[in-house]
Amino acid sequence: MQQPSGVSPHPRDSGTAATARLAGDSSALLPPEGAPAGRGAVPPLTDRLLRSWLRCHRRAWLDRHGPAEARRWNAHRALTLQDQLHSFQSLLPTRPGHGEAACRAGSEGVVGLRLRGAGPGGMRLEAHPPLLLRIDSPSRWGAHAYQPVLVRQGRHLTREHRLVLALWGRLLAAEQGAPVPQAVVLAGAGSQLQQEVLKLGSGLQQQLEEVLPRIAQELEVGRQPPPLVNDRKKCTLCCWRSLCDREASAEGHLSEVSGIGGKRRDLLVSLGVTSLDQLANADPQALASALEDHGEQHRDVAAELVAQARVQASGEPRRRAPGDPLPELAAAPGVLLYDIESDPDARDDFLHGLLRLERRENGWPDASGAAQAPYHPLLALQEHGEERLWQRLSGLLERYPDWPLLHYGETEAISLLRLAERQGATEAERARLRRRLIDVHQRLKRHWLLPVNSYGLKAVATWLGFRWSQRGVDGARCLLWWRQWRQDRHRAGVPPRRAAQPLKRIFRYNRDDSLATWEVARWLLEAPEPASPSAATGSHRWRHEELRP
Ligand code: SF4
């Protein structure tokens, strides 16, 4: 399955002693006293720091001063670099030259040119544009000059893209002794390659003049690290996430409450509710009234947020709705656990994995019984066509017509029903399929509140004690393996066993996700009724008048 966003490690997860010491104590992040602070010792402000700062001020601070051992490798970055390479290869059929010698020689494309220069107040600047493209315009290198090229991630050009290009343009102009009036922005690759031109006007340079001194000031030695970013969805792609997750957990940051994003946190802080504990102690009705001014949708979720915060503060799960969360399993002879791996950018569901779990005379298999269940990985190779996938998938489903199809999250149901429709399944067949599909995530949320900061599969199953057999794997890592396998499987000189390794890892990860889904389903089947409703009606120390308007 795709990596759920905003999933943070459970507080029970252990870290190294060193990083655990850092959690919750920002002063521990400060560089040692006596670190060089003289002007000559200040390292240059780079394009990478600018990019980090525009995403999250704390990230730039950590890039400069953070403990190197807490930085984590991130599969998203590897995917971004891969996409960038494919875009460049689509733009330039020939191999680019390297460094200043290539600029002098007039190579059509140049990589590896490090640019250095001065910024506002004489601060040192440094940048490393990934590609420069030759244009016909005089420069100190002759009748040609260069302009920077950036590969855009996401649908739109953002402030981050613009300011990074402005910095590249500024330093490149000084380096080549000729202005850089525009830059090239790419997206996609191959026949999907899109190109646009961005004018690097004076407005952008003015913004850069304002931003650079602020960054330099925040990064000065001895400054406290900036607070965690407001919208912690941004942390999903950050290499400092583990460190910040631990700090958020230790300080009871409001973003730790499942359901609170950046905007809601701002609202709560403006009302004087600044931590998980304060939210847990708030009066739901008073909070609802205070939030009503900001929109009905906020008022409607007030009680929900308080209840979730209380469950997280207490560490005890709480049942929110009576009844059997999975009645379809009462008489089922077995279940199929279903999980898809996909490449969201390519809209390609490349693996449909099914785990076949048969009910035994003495009941449903436990975790070790489930681990022995047959696993069916159905690869969806685009060159084989969707029809072949549908034949295999529908054939397998028809062999077990009374077995419910359990999945976690809505992705699998949406993808399967769309596939069935594209492949000509009748309305009645799709209705039958729809009745078989059971979203365990939805049933869990409908019936239970759990002491977890996210209801994503990773957080919930980890809280239940489940462990994935491969550490640190997520949807992005899986996608990297997929691309590696597609690249290597027919490549000369790659031994077949080695070429098959990434696929084996994907299967193992996909199977683990199904086992984790079963762990959650099994808990739903066995979870007792709550001992007392105290968590729902705990004392309210916060009153309406205490919530600042
Ligand atoms: S993990 Fe989040 S808060 Fe921490 S540096 Fe990265 S983006 Fe900022």
Coordinates of C-alpha atoms and ligand atoms in Angstrom, one line a residue:
M1 CA 0.0 0.0 0.0
Q2 CA 1.1 3.6 -0.4
Q3 CA 2.7 5.2 2.6
P4 CA 0.1 7.0 4.6
S5 CA 1.1 10.6 5.1
G6 CA 1.8 12.1 8.5
V7 CA 2.6 8.7 10.1
S8 CA 5.0 9.2 13.0
P9 CA 6.8 6.5 14.9
H10 CA 5.0 5.3 17.9
P11 CA 6.4 6.7 21.2
R12 CA 7.3 3.1 22.2
D13 CA 9.7 2.9 19.3
S14 CA 13.2 3.0 20.6
G15 CA 15.9 5.2 19.2
T16 CA 19.6 5.5 19.9
A17 CA 20.5 6.8 23.3
A18 CA 22.0 9.8 21.7
T19 CA 18.9 10.8 19.8
A20 CA 16.6 9.9 22.7
R21 CA 18.5 12.4 24.8
L22 CA 17.8 15.1 22.1
A23 CA 14.1 14.5 22.1
G24 CA 12.2 17.2 23.9
D25 CA 15.3 19.2 24.7
S26 CA 16.0 21.7 22.0
S27 CA 19.0 23.1 23.8
A28 CA 20.6 19.7 23.3
L29 CA 20.6 20.5 19.6
L30 CA 22.7 23.6 20.0
P31 CA 26.3 23.4 18.8
P32 CA 28.9 23.0 21.5
E33 CA 30.1 26.2 23.2
G34 CA 33.2 27.5 21.7
A35 CA 32.2 26.5 18.1
P36 CA 33.7 28.9 15.6
A37 CA 31.7 32.0 15.3
G38 CA 34.1 34.4 13.7
R39 CA 33.0 35.9 10.4
G40 CA 35.6 34.1 8.4
A41 CA 34.4 30.8 9.8
V42 CA 30.8 31.2 8.8
P43 CA 30.1 28.7 6.0
P44 CA 28.4 30.0 2.9
L45 CA 24.7 30.1 2.5
T46 CA 23.8 27.5 -0.2
D47 CA 20.9 26.9 -2.5
R48 CA 20.2 23.7 -0.5
L49 CA 19.8 25.8 2.7
L50 CA 17.6 28.2 0.9
R51 CA 15.4 25.4 -0.3
S52 CA 15.2 23.8 3.2
W53 CA 14.4 27.2 4.8
L54 CA 11.6 27.9 2.4
R55 CA 10.1 24.5 3.4
C56 CA 10.6 24.7 7.1
H57 CA 12.9 27.1 9.0
R58 CA 13.9 24.4 11.5
R59 CA 15.0 22.2 8.6
A60 CA 17.6 24.7 7.4
W61 CA 18.8 25.1 11.0
L62 CA 19.1 21.3 11.4
D63 CA 20.9 21.1 8.0
R64 CA 23.5 23.6 9.4
H65 CA 23.7 22.6 13.0
G66 CA 21.8 19.3 13.5
P67 CA 23.5 16.1 14.7
A68 CA 24.6 14.2 11.5
E69 CA 23.7 10.8 13.0
A70 CA 20.0 11.9 13.3
R71 CA 19.7 12.6 9.6
R72 CA 17.9 9.8 7.8
W73 CA 18.2 8.6 4.2
N74 CA 15.0 9.3 2.4
A75 CA 13.7 7.3 -0.5
H76 CA 11.7 10.3 -1.7
R77 CA 14.9 12.2 -2.4
A78 CA 16.3 9.3 -4.4
L79 CA 13.0 9.2 -6.4
T80 CA 13.3 13.0 -7.0
L81 CA 16.9 12.7 -8.3
Q82 CA 15.8 9.8 -10.5
D83 CA 12.9 11.9 -12.0
Q84 CA 15.3 14.8 -12.5
L85 CA 17.7 12.6 -14.4
H86 CA 15.0 11.3 -16.7
S87 CA 13.8 14.8 -17.4
F88 CA 17.3 15.9 -18.3
Q89 CA 17.8 12.9 -20.5
S90 CA 14.6 13.7 -22.3
L91 CA 15.7 17.3 -22.8
L92 CA 19.2 16.6 -23.9
P93 CA 19.9 13.5 -26.1
T94 CA 23.7 14.1 -25.8
R95 CA 25.8 13.7 -22.7
P96 CA 26.4 17.1 -20.9
G97 CA 29.9 18.4 -20.3
H98 CA 31.3 19.0 -16.9
G99 CA 32.4 22.1 -15.1
E100 CA 33.9 25.4 -16.3
A101 CA 35.9 23.7 -19.1
A102 CA 32.6 22.6 -20.7
C103 CA 31.2 26.1 -20.4
R104 CA 34.3 27.4 -22.2
A105 CA 34.0 24.7 -24.8
G106 CA 30.3 25.6 -25.4
S107 CA 28.7 22.3 -24.5
E108 CA 25.0 22.3 -25.0
G109 CA 24.4 21.2 -21.4
V110 CA 26.7 21.5 -18.4
V111 CA 26.6 19.8 -15.1
G112 CA 28.9 20.1 -12.0
L113 CA 29.5 23.8 -12.1
R114 CA 29.8 25.2 -8.6
L115 CA 28.8 28.8 -8.4
R116 CA 30.2 31.2 -5.7
G117 CA 29.5 34.8 -5.1
A118 CA 28.5 37.5 -2.6
G119 CA 25.0 38.3 -1.3
P120 CA 23.5 41.2 0.7
G121 CA 26.0 42.6 3.1
G122 CA 28.8 40.6 1.5
M123 CA 27.6 37.3 2.8
R124 CA 29.1 34.3 1.0
L125 CA 26.7 32.4 -1.3
E126 CA 27.2 29.1 -3.0
A127 CA 25.0 27.1 -5.4
H128 CA 25.2 24.0 -7.5
P129 CA 22.6 24.0 -10.3
P130 CA 22.0 20.5 -11.6
L131 CA 22.0 21.5 -15.3
L132 CA 22.9 24.6 -17.3
L133 CA 21.6 25.0 -20.9
R134 CA 23.5 26.9 -23.6
I135 CA 21.9 29.9 -25.2
D136 CA 23.1 32.2 -28.0
S137 CA 24.2 35.3 -26.2
P138 CA 27.6 36.7 -25.5
S139 CA 29.5 36.0 -22.3
R140 CA 33.0 35.8 -21.1
W141 CA 33.0 32.3 -22.5
G142 CA 32.4 33.5 -26.1
A143 CA 29.3 33.9 -28.2
H144 CA 27.3 31.7 -25.9
A145 CA 26.0 31.9 -22.4
Y146 CA 24.0 29.6 -20.1
Q147 CA 20.7 29.5 -18.2
P148 CA 19.8 27.3 -15.3
V149 CA 17.3 24.4 -15.6
L150 CA 15.2 23.1 -12.8
V151 CA 12.9 20.0 -12.6
R152 CA 9.7 20.9 -10.9
Q153 CA 8.1 18.4 -8.6
G154 CA 4.3 18.9 -8.2
R155 CA 1.9 20.5 -10.5
H156 CA 2.7 24.2 -10.1
L157 CA 5.7 26.4 -9.9
T158 CA 6.2 27.4 -6.2
R159 CA 8.0 30.2 -4.4
E160 CA 10.6 27.7 -3.6
H161 CA 11.3 27.0 -7.3
R162 CA 11.3 30.7 -8.1
L163 CA 13.7 31.8 -5.4
V164 CA 16.1 28.9 -6.0
L165 CA 16.2 29.8 -9.7
A166 CA 16.7 33.4 -8.8
L167 CA 19.7 32.5 -6.7
W168 CA 21.2 30.3 -9.5
G169 CA 20.6 33.2 -12.0
R170 CA 22.3 35.7 -9.7
L171 CA 25.4 33.7 -9.2
L172 CA 25.5 32.4 -12.8
A173 CA 25.3 36.0 -14.1
A174 CA 28.4 36.9 -12.1
E175 CA 30.2 33.8 -13.1
Q176 CA 29.7 34.1 -16.9
G177 CA 29.8 38.0 -16.9
A178 CA 26.5 38.2 -18.7
P179 CA 22.9 38.5 -17.4
V180 CA 20.6 35.5 -16.9
P181 CA 17.2 36.9 -17.8
Q182 CA 15.3 33.6 -17.7
A183 CA 15.5 30.0 -16.6
V184 CA 13.9 26.7 -17.9
V185 CA 11.5 24.6 -15.8
L186 CA 10.9 21.0 -16.7
A187 CA 8.3 18.5 -15.5
G188 CA 7.8 14.9 -16.6
A189 CA 10.0 12.9 -19.0
G190 CA 10.0 11.3 -22.5
S191 CA 6.9 12.2 -24.5
Q192 CA 5.4 13.7 -21.3
L193 CA 8.2 16.3 -20.9
Q194 CA 6.8 19.8 -20.3
Q195 CA 9.0 22.9 -20.6
E196 CA 8.3 26.4 -19.4
V197 CA 10.4 29.5 -19.2
L198 CA 10.5 31.6 -16.0
K199 CA 11.6 35.3 -16.3
L200 CA 14.1 36.1 -13.5
G201 CA 13.0 39.7 -13.1
S202 CA 14.0 42.3 -10.5
G203 CA 11.0 41.4 -8.3
L204 CA 12.5 37.9 -7.7
Q205 CA 15.9 39.4 -7.0
Q206 CA 14.3 41.8 -4.5
Q207 CA 12.6 38.9 -2.7
L208 CA 16.0 37.1 -2.6
E209 CA 17.6 40.2 -1.1
E210 CA 15.0 40.2 1.7
V211 CA 15.1 36.5 2.4
L212 CA 18.9 35.8 2.5
P213 CA 19.7 38.0 5.5
R214 CA 16.8 36.5 7.4
I215 CA 18.2 33.0 6.8
A216 CA 21.7 34.0 7.7
Q217 CA 20.5 35.5 11.0
E218 CA 18.4 32.4 11.9
L219 CA 21.4 30.2 11.2
E220 CA 23.9 32.1 13.4
V221 CA 25.8 30.0 15.9
G222 CA 24.1 30.1 19.3
R223 CA 20.5 30.6 18.0
Q224 CA 17.8 28.3 19.3
P225 CA 16.4 25.9 16.7
P226 CA 13.1 27.2 15.2
P227 CA 9.9 25.4 16.3
L228 CA 8.5 22.4 14.5
V229 CA 6.7 23.3 11.3
N230 CA 3.0 24.0 11.7
D231 CA 1.8 21.7 9.1
R232 CA 3.6 18.4 9.9
K233 CA 2.5 16.8 6.6
K234 CA 5.6 18.5 5.3
C235 CA 7.7 16.3 7.6
T236 CA 6.8 13.2 5.6
L237 CA 9.6 14.0 3.1
C238 CA 12.1 15.4 5.5
C239 CA 15.3 13.7 6.5
W240 CA 15.0 15.0 10.1
R241 CA 11.6 13.5 10.6
S242 CA 12.6 10.9 13.2
L243 CA 14.3 13.6 15.4
C244 CA 11.4 16.0 15.1
D245 CA 8.8 13.2 15.7
R246 CA 10.5 12.4 19.0
E247 CA 10.5 16.0 20.0
A248 CA 6.8 16.4 19.1
S249 CA 6.0 13.4 21.1
A250 CA 8.0 14.5 24.1
E251 CA 6.6 18.0 24.2
G252 CA 3.0 16.9 23.5
H253 CA 2.9 19.0 20.4
L254 CA -0.7 19.6 19.1
S255 CA 0.2 18.1 15.7
E256 CA 0.6 14.8 17.6
V257 CA -3.2 14.6 17.9
S258 CA -4.6 12.6 15.0
G259 CA -6.8 14.9 12.9
I260 CA -4.9 18.2 13.6
G261 CA -3.2 19.7 10.6
G262 CA -1.6 23.1 10.3
K263 CA -4.7 25.2 10.0
R264 CA -6.5 23.6 12.9
R265 CA -3.5 23.9 15.1
D266 CA -3.3 27.6 14.3
L267 CA -6.9 28.0 15.3
L268 CA -6.5 26.1 18.6
V269 CA -3.3 28.0 19.5
S270 CA -5.2 31.3 18.9
L271 CA -7.8 30.0 21.4
G272 CA -5.0 29.3 24.0
V273 CA -5.0 25.6 23.5
T274 CA -1.3 24.9 22.8
S275 CA -0.6 21.3 23.7
L276 CA -2.1 17.8 23.6
D277 CA -2.7 17.9 27.3
Q278 CA -4.5 21.2 27.2
L279 CA -6.7 19.8 24.4
A280 CA -7.4 16.7 26.4
N281 CA -8.5 18.8 29.4
A282 CA -10.7 21.2 27.3
D283 CA -14.5 21.2 27.6
P284 CA -15.7 19.9 24.2
Q285 CA -18.8 22.1 24.2
A286 CA -16.9 25.2 25.1
L287 CA -14.4 24.5 22.4
A288 CA -17.1 23.9 19.8
S289 CA -18.6 27.3 20.6
A290 CA -15.3 29.0 20.4
L291 CA -14.5 27.3 17.1
E292 CA -17.9 28.1 15.6
D293 CA -16.8 31.6 14.7
H294 CA -14.2 30.1 12.4
G295 CA -16.6 27.8 10.5
E296 CA -19.1 25.1 11.2
Q297 CA -16.8 22.3 10.1
H298 CA -14.4 23.2 13.0
R299 CA -17.3 23.3 15.5
D300 CA -18.4 19.9 14.4
V301 CA -15.1 18.2 15.1
A302 CA -14.4 19.8 18.5
A303 CA -15.7 16.9 20.5
E304 CA -13.9 14.5 18.3
L305 CA -10.6 16.2 18.7
V306 CA -10.9 16.4 22.5
A307 CA -11.9 12.7 22.7
Q308 CA -8.9 11.8 20.5
A309 CA -6.5 13.9 22.7
R310 CA -7.9 12.3 25.9
V311 CA -7.3 8.8 24.5
Q312 CA -3.8 9.7 23.5
A313 CA -3.1 11.3 26.9
S314 CA -4.4 8.3 28.7
G315 CA -2.8 5.7 26.5
E316 CA -6.0 3.6 26.6
P317 CA -8.1 2.8 23.5
R318 CA -11.8 3.7 23.7
R319 CA -14.7 2.2 21.9
R320 CA -16.8 4.9 20.2
A321 CA -19.6 2.8 18.7
P322 CA -21.1 -0.4 19.9
G323 CA -21.5 -3.6 17.8
D324 CA -19.4 -5.9 15.8
P325 CA -17.0 -3.9 13.6
L326 CA -16.7 -6.8 11.1
P327 CA -20.0 -8.7 11.0
E328 CA -19.2 -10.0 7.5
L329 CA -16.6 -12.3 9.0
A330 CA -19.1 -14.0 11.3
A331 CA -19.9 -16.8 8.9
A332 CA -17.1 -16.3 6.3
P333 CA -15.1 -19.5 5.5
G334 CA -12.0 -17.3 5.0
V335 CA -10.8 -13.8 4.0
L336 CA -8.6 -12.5 1.3
L337 CA -6.3 -9.7 2.4
Y338 CA -5.7 -7.3 -0.4
D339 CA -3.0 -4.7 -0.9
I340 CA -1.9 -2.7 -3.9
E341 CA 1.6 -1.2 -4.6
S342 CA 1.5 1.7 -7.0
D343 CA 3.5 4.5 -8.7
P344 CA 1.2 7.4 -8.1
D345 CA 2.9 9.8 -10.6
A346 CA 2.6 7.2 -13.4
R347 CA -0.9 6.2 -12.2
D348 CA 0.4 2.6 -12.3
D349 CA -0.9 0.0 -9.8
F350 CA 2.0 -2.4 -10.4
L351 CA 1.3 -5.1 -7.8
H352 CA -2.0 -6.6 -6.6
G353 CA -1.1 -8.8 -3.6
L354 CA -3.6 -11.2 -2.0
L355 CA -3.1 -13.2 1.1
R356 CA -5.4 -16.2 1.4
L357 CA -6.5 -16.8 5.0
E358 CA -8.7 -19.8 5.7
R359 CA -10.8 -20.0 8.8
R360 CA -10.0 -23.1 10.9
E361 CA -12.2 -25.3 13.1
N362 CA -11.0 -23.5 16.2
G363 CA -11.4 -20.0 14.7
W364 CA -9.4 -17.5 12.8
P365 CA -5.6 -17.9 12.6
D366 CA -3.4 -15.9 14.9
A367 CA -0.4 -14.0 13.8
S368 CA 1.8 -17.0 13.4
G369 CA -0.9 -18.9 11.6
A370 CA -1.5 -16.0 9.2
A371 CA 2.3 -15.9 8.5
Q372 CA 1.9 -19.4 6.9
A373 CA -1.0 -18.4 4.6
P374 CA -0.5 -18.6 0.8
Y375 CA 0.4 -15.3 -0.8
H376 CA -0.5 -14.4 -4.4
P377 CA 1.4 -11.5 -5.9
L378 CA -0.1 -10.5 -9.2
L379 CA 2.2 -8.2 -11.1
A380 CA 0.6 -5.8 -13.5
L381 CA 3.1 -5.2 -16.2
Q382 CA 1.9 -2.5 -18.5
E383 CA 3.3 -4.3 -21.6
H384 CA 1.1 -7.3 -20.8
G385 CA -2.0 -5.2 -20.8
E386 CA -4.7 -4.7 -18.2
E387 CA -6.9 -7.5 -19.6
R388 CA -4.4 -10.2 -18.5
L389 CA -4.3 -8.8 -15.0
W390 CA -8.1 -8.7 -14.7
Q391 CA -8.4 -12.3 -15.9
R392 CA -5.9 -13.5 -13.2
L393 CA -7.4 -11.3 -10.5
S394 CA -11.1 -12.0 -11.2
G395 CA -10.2 -15.7 -11.6
L396 CA -8.7 -15.8 -8.1
L397 CA -11.6 -13.9 -6.6
E398 CA -14.1 -16.2 -8.2
R399 CA -12.4 -19.3 -6.7
Y400 CA -13.4 -17.9 -3.2
P401 CA -16.8 -16.3 -3.8
D402 CA -17.8 -16.1 -0.2
W403 CA -14.6 -14.8 1.2
P404 CA -14.6 -11.1 2.1
L405 CA -11.8 -8.9 0.6
L406 CA -10.1 -7.0 3.4
H407 CA -8.0 -3.9 2.7
Y408 CA -6.7 -0.9 4.7
G409 CA -7.7 2.5 3.3
E410 CA -9.9 3.3 0.3
T411 CA -7.2 3.0 -2.5
E412 CA -7.7 -0.7 -3.1
A413 CA -11.5 -0.5 -3.4
I414 CA -11.4 2.4 -5.8
S415 CA -8.7 0.8 -8.0
L416 CA -10.3 -2.6 -8.1
L417 CA -13.8 -1.2 -8.9
R418 CA -12.4 1.1 -11.6
L419 CA -10.4 -1.8 -13.1
A420 CA -13.5 -4.0 -13.1
E421 CA -15.5 -1.3 -14.9
R422 CA -12.8 -0.7 -17.5
Q423 CA -12.7 -4.4 -18.1
G424 CA -16.4 -4.6 -18.8
A425 CA -17.7 -6.1 -15.5
T426 CA -21.5 -5.6 -15.3
E427 CA -23.2 -3.4 -12.8
A428 CA -24.3 -6.5 -10.9
E429 CA -20.8 -7.9 -10.8
R430 CA -19.4 -4.7 -9.6
A431 CA -22.1 -4.4 -6.9
R432 CA -21.1 -7.9 -5.7
L433 CA -17.5 -6.9 -5.6
R434 CA -18.3 -3.8 -3.7
R435 CA -20.2 -5.8 -1.1
R436 CA -17.1 -8.0 -0.6
L437 CA -14.7 -5.2 -0.1
I438 CA -14.2 -4.2 3.6
D439 CA -12.1 -1.3 4.5
V440 CA -10.5 -2.2 7.9
H441 CA -9.3 1.4 8.4
Q442 CA -12.8 2.7 8.0
R443 CA -14.3 0.1 10.4
L444 CA -11.5 0.8 13.0
K445 CA -12.2 4.6 12.9
R446 CA -15.9 4.1 13.1
H447 CA -15.7 1.9 16.2
W448 CA -12.6 2.9 18.1
L449 CA -10.4 5.7 19.2
L450 CA -6.8 4.6 19.7
P451 CA -3.9 6.2 21.5
V452 CA -2.0 6.8 18.2
N453 CA -1.0 10.0 16.4
S454 CA -2.2 8.6 13.1
Y455 CA -4.6 5.9 12.0
G456 CA -2.4 4.9 9.1
L457 CA -1.5 1.2 8.9
K458 CA 2.1 1.7 10.1
A459 CA 1.1 3.5 13.3
V460 CA -1.9 1.3 14.2
A461 CA -0.3 -2.0 13.5
T462 CA 3.0 -0.9 15.3
W463 CA 0.9 0.1 18.3
L464 CA -0.6 -3.4 18.3
G465 CA 2.9 -4.9 18.4
F466 CA 3.2 -5.9 14.7
R467 CA 6.7 -5.5 13.2
W468 CA 7.5 -5.4 9.5
S469 CA 10.2 -7.9 8.5
Q470 CA 12.2 -5.2 6.6
R471 CA 13.1 -2.1 8.6
G472 CA 12.5 1.4 7.4
V473 CA 10.6 0.4 4.3
D474 CA 7.7 2.5 3.0
G475 CA 5.9 3.1 -0.3
A476 CA 8.6 5.3 -1.7
R477 CA 11.3 2.7 -1.0
C478 CA 9.1 0.1 -2.7
L479 CA 8.7 2.3 -5.7
L480 CA 12.5 2.7 -5.9
W481 CA 12.8 -1.1 -5.9
W482 CA 10.2 -1.4 -8.6
R483 CA 12.1 1.0 -10.9
Q484 CA 15.3 -0.8 -10.2
W485 CA 13.8 -4.1 -11.1
R486 CA 12.3 -2.8 -14.3
Q487 CA 15.7 -1.3 -15.2
D488 CA 17.8 -4.4 -14.4
R489 CA 15.7 -7.4 -15.3
H490 CA 16.7 -7.5 -19.0
R491 CA 20.1 -5.7 -18.6
A492 CA 23.1 -7.6 -19.8
G493 CA 25.6 -8.4 -17.2
V494 CA 23.2 -8.3 -14.2
P495 CA 22.9 -11.9 -12.8
P496 CA 19.2 -13.0 -12.7
R497 CA 19.3 -13.6 -8.9
R498 CA 20.5 -10.1 -8.3
A499 CA 18.0 -8.6 -10.8
A500 CA 15.2 -10.4 -9.0
Q501 CA 16.1 -9.1 -5.5
P502 CA 14.1 -5.9 -5.6
L503 CA 11.0 -7.7 -6.7
K504 CA 11.4 -10.2 -3.8
R505 CA 11.7 -7.3 -1.4
I506 CA 8.5 -5.7 -2.8
F507 CA 6.6 -8.9 -2.4
R508 CA 7.8 -9.2 1.2
Y509 CA 6.8 -5.7 2.0
N510 CA 3.4 -6.1 0.3
R511 CA 2.8 -9.4 2.2
D512 CA 3.8 -7.7 5.5
D513 CA 1.2 -5.0 4.8
S514 CA -1.5 -7.7 4.4
L515 CA -0.3 -9.4 7.6
A516 CA -0.5 -6.0 9.4
T517 CA -4.0 -5.4 8.1
W518 CA -4.9 -8.8 9.5
E519 CA -3.4 -7.9 12.9
V520 CA -5.8 -4.9 13.0
A521 CA -8.8 -6.9 11.9
R522 CA -8.0 -9.6 14.5
W523 CA -7.8 -7.0 17.2
L524 CA -11.2 -5.6 16.0
L525 CA -12.7 -9.1 16.3
E526 CA -11.3 -9.8 19.7
A527 CA -11.2 -6.3 21.4
P528 CA -13.3 -6.2 24.5
E529 CA -16.0 -3.8 25.3
P530 CA -14.6 -0.8 27.3
A531 CA -14.3 -1.2 31.0
S532 CA -15.6 2.3 31.7
P533 CA -16.6 5.3 29.8
S534 CA -14.4 7.6 32.0
A535 CA -12.2 8.5 29.1
A536 CA -15.2 10.0 27.4
T537 CA -16.4 12.0 30.4
G538 CA -13.2 12.9 32.2
S539 CA -13.0 16.1 34.2
H540 CA -13.1 19.3 32.3
R541 CA -10.7 21.8 33.7
W542 CA -11.1 24.1 30.7
R543 CA -14.2 26.3 30.4
H544 CA -15.5 28.4 27.6
E545 CA -14.3 31.7 29.2
E546 CA -10.8 30.2 29.5
L547 CA -10.7 29.8 25.7
R548 CA -9.4 33.1 24.4
P549 CA -11.6 34.5 21.6
Ligands
SF4_1 S1 10.8 17.0 10.2 FE1 9.3 18.6 9.9 S2 9.6 20.0 11.6 FE2 11.4 18.7 11.5 S3 12.8 19.9 10.2 FE3 11.7 18.5 8.9 S4 10.0 19.6 8.1 FE4 10.8 20.8 9.8

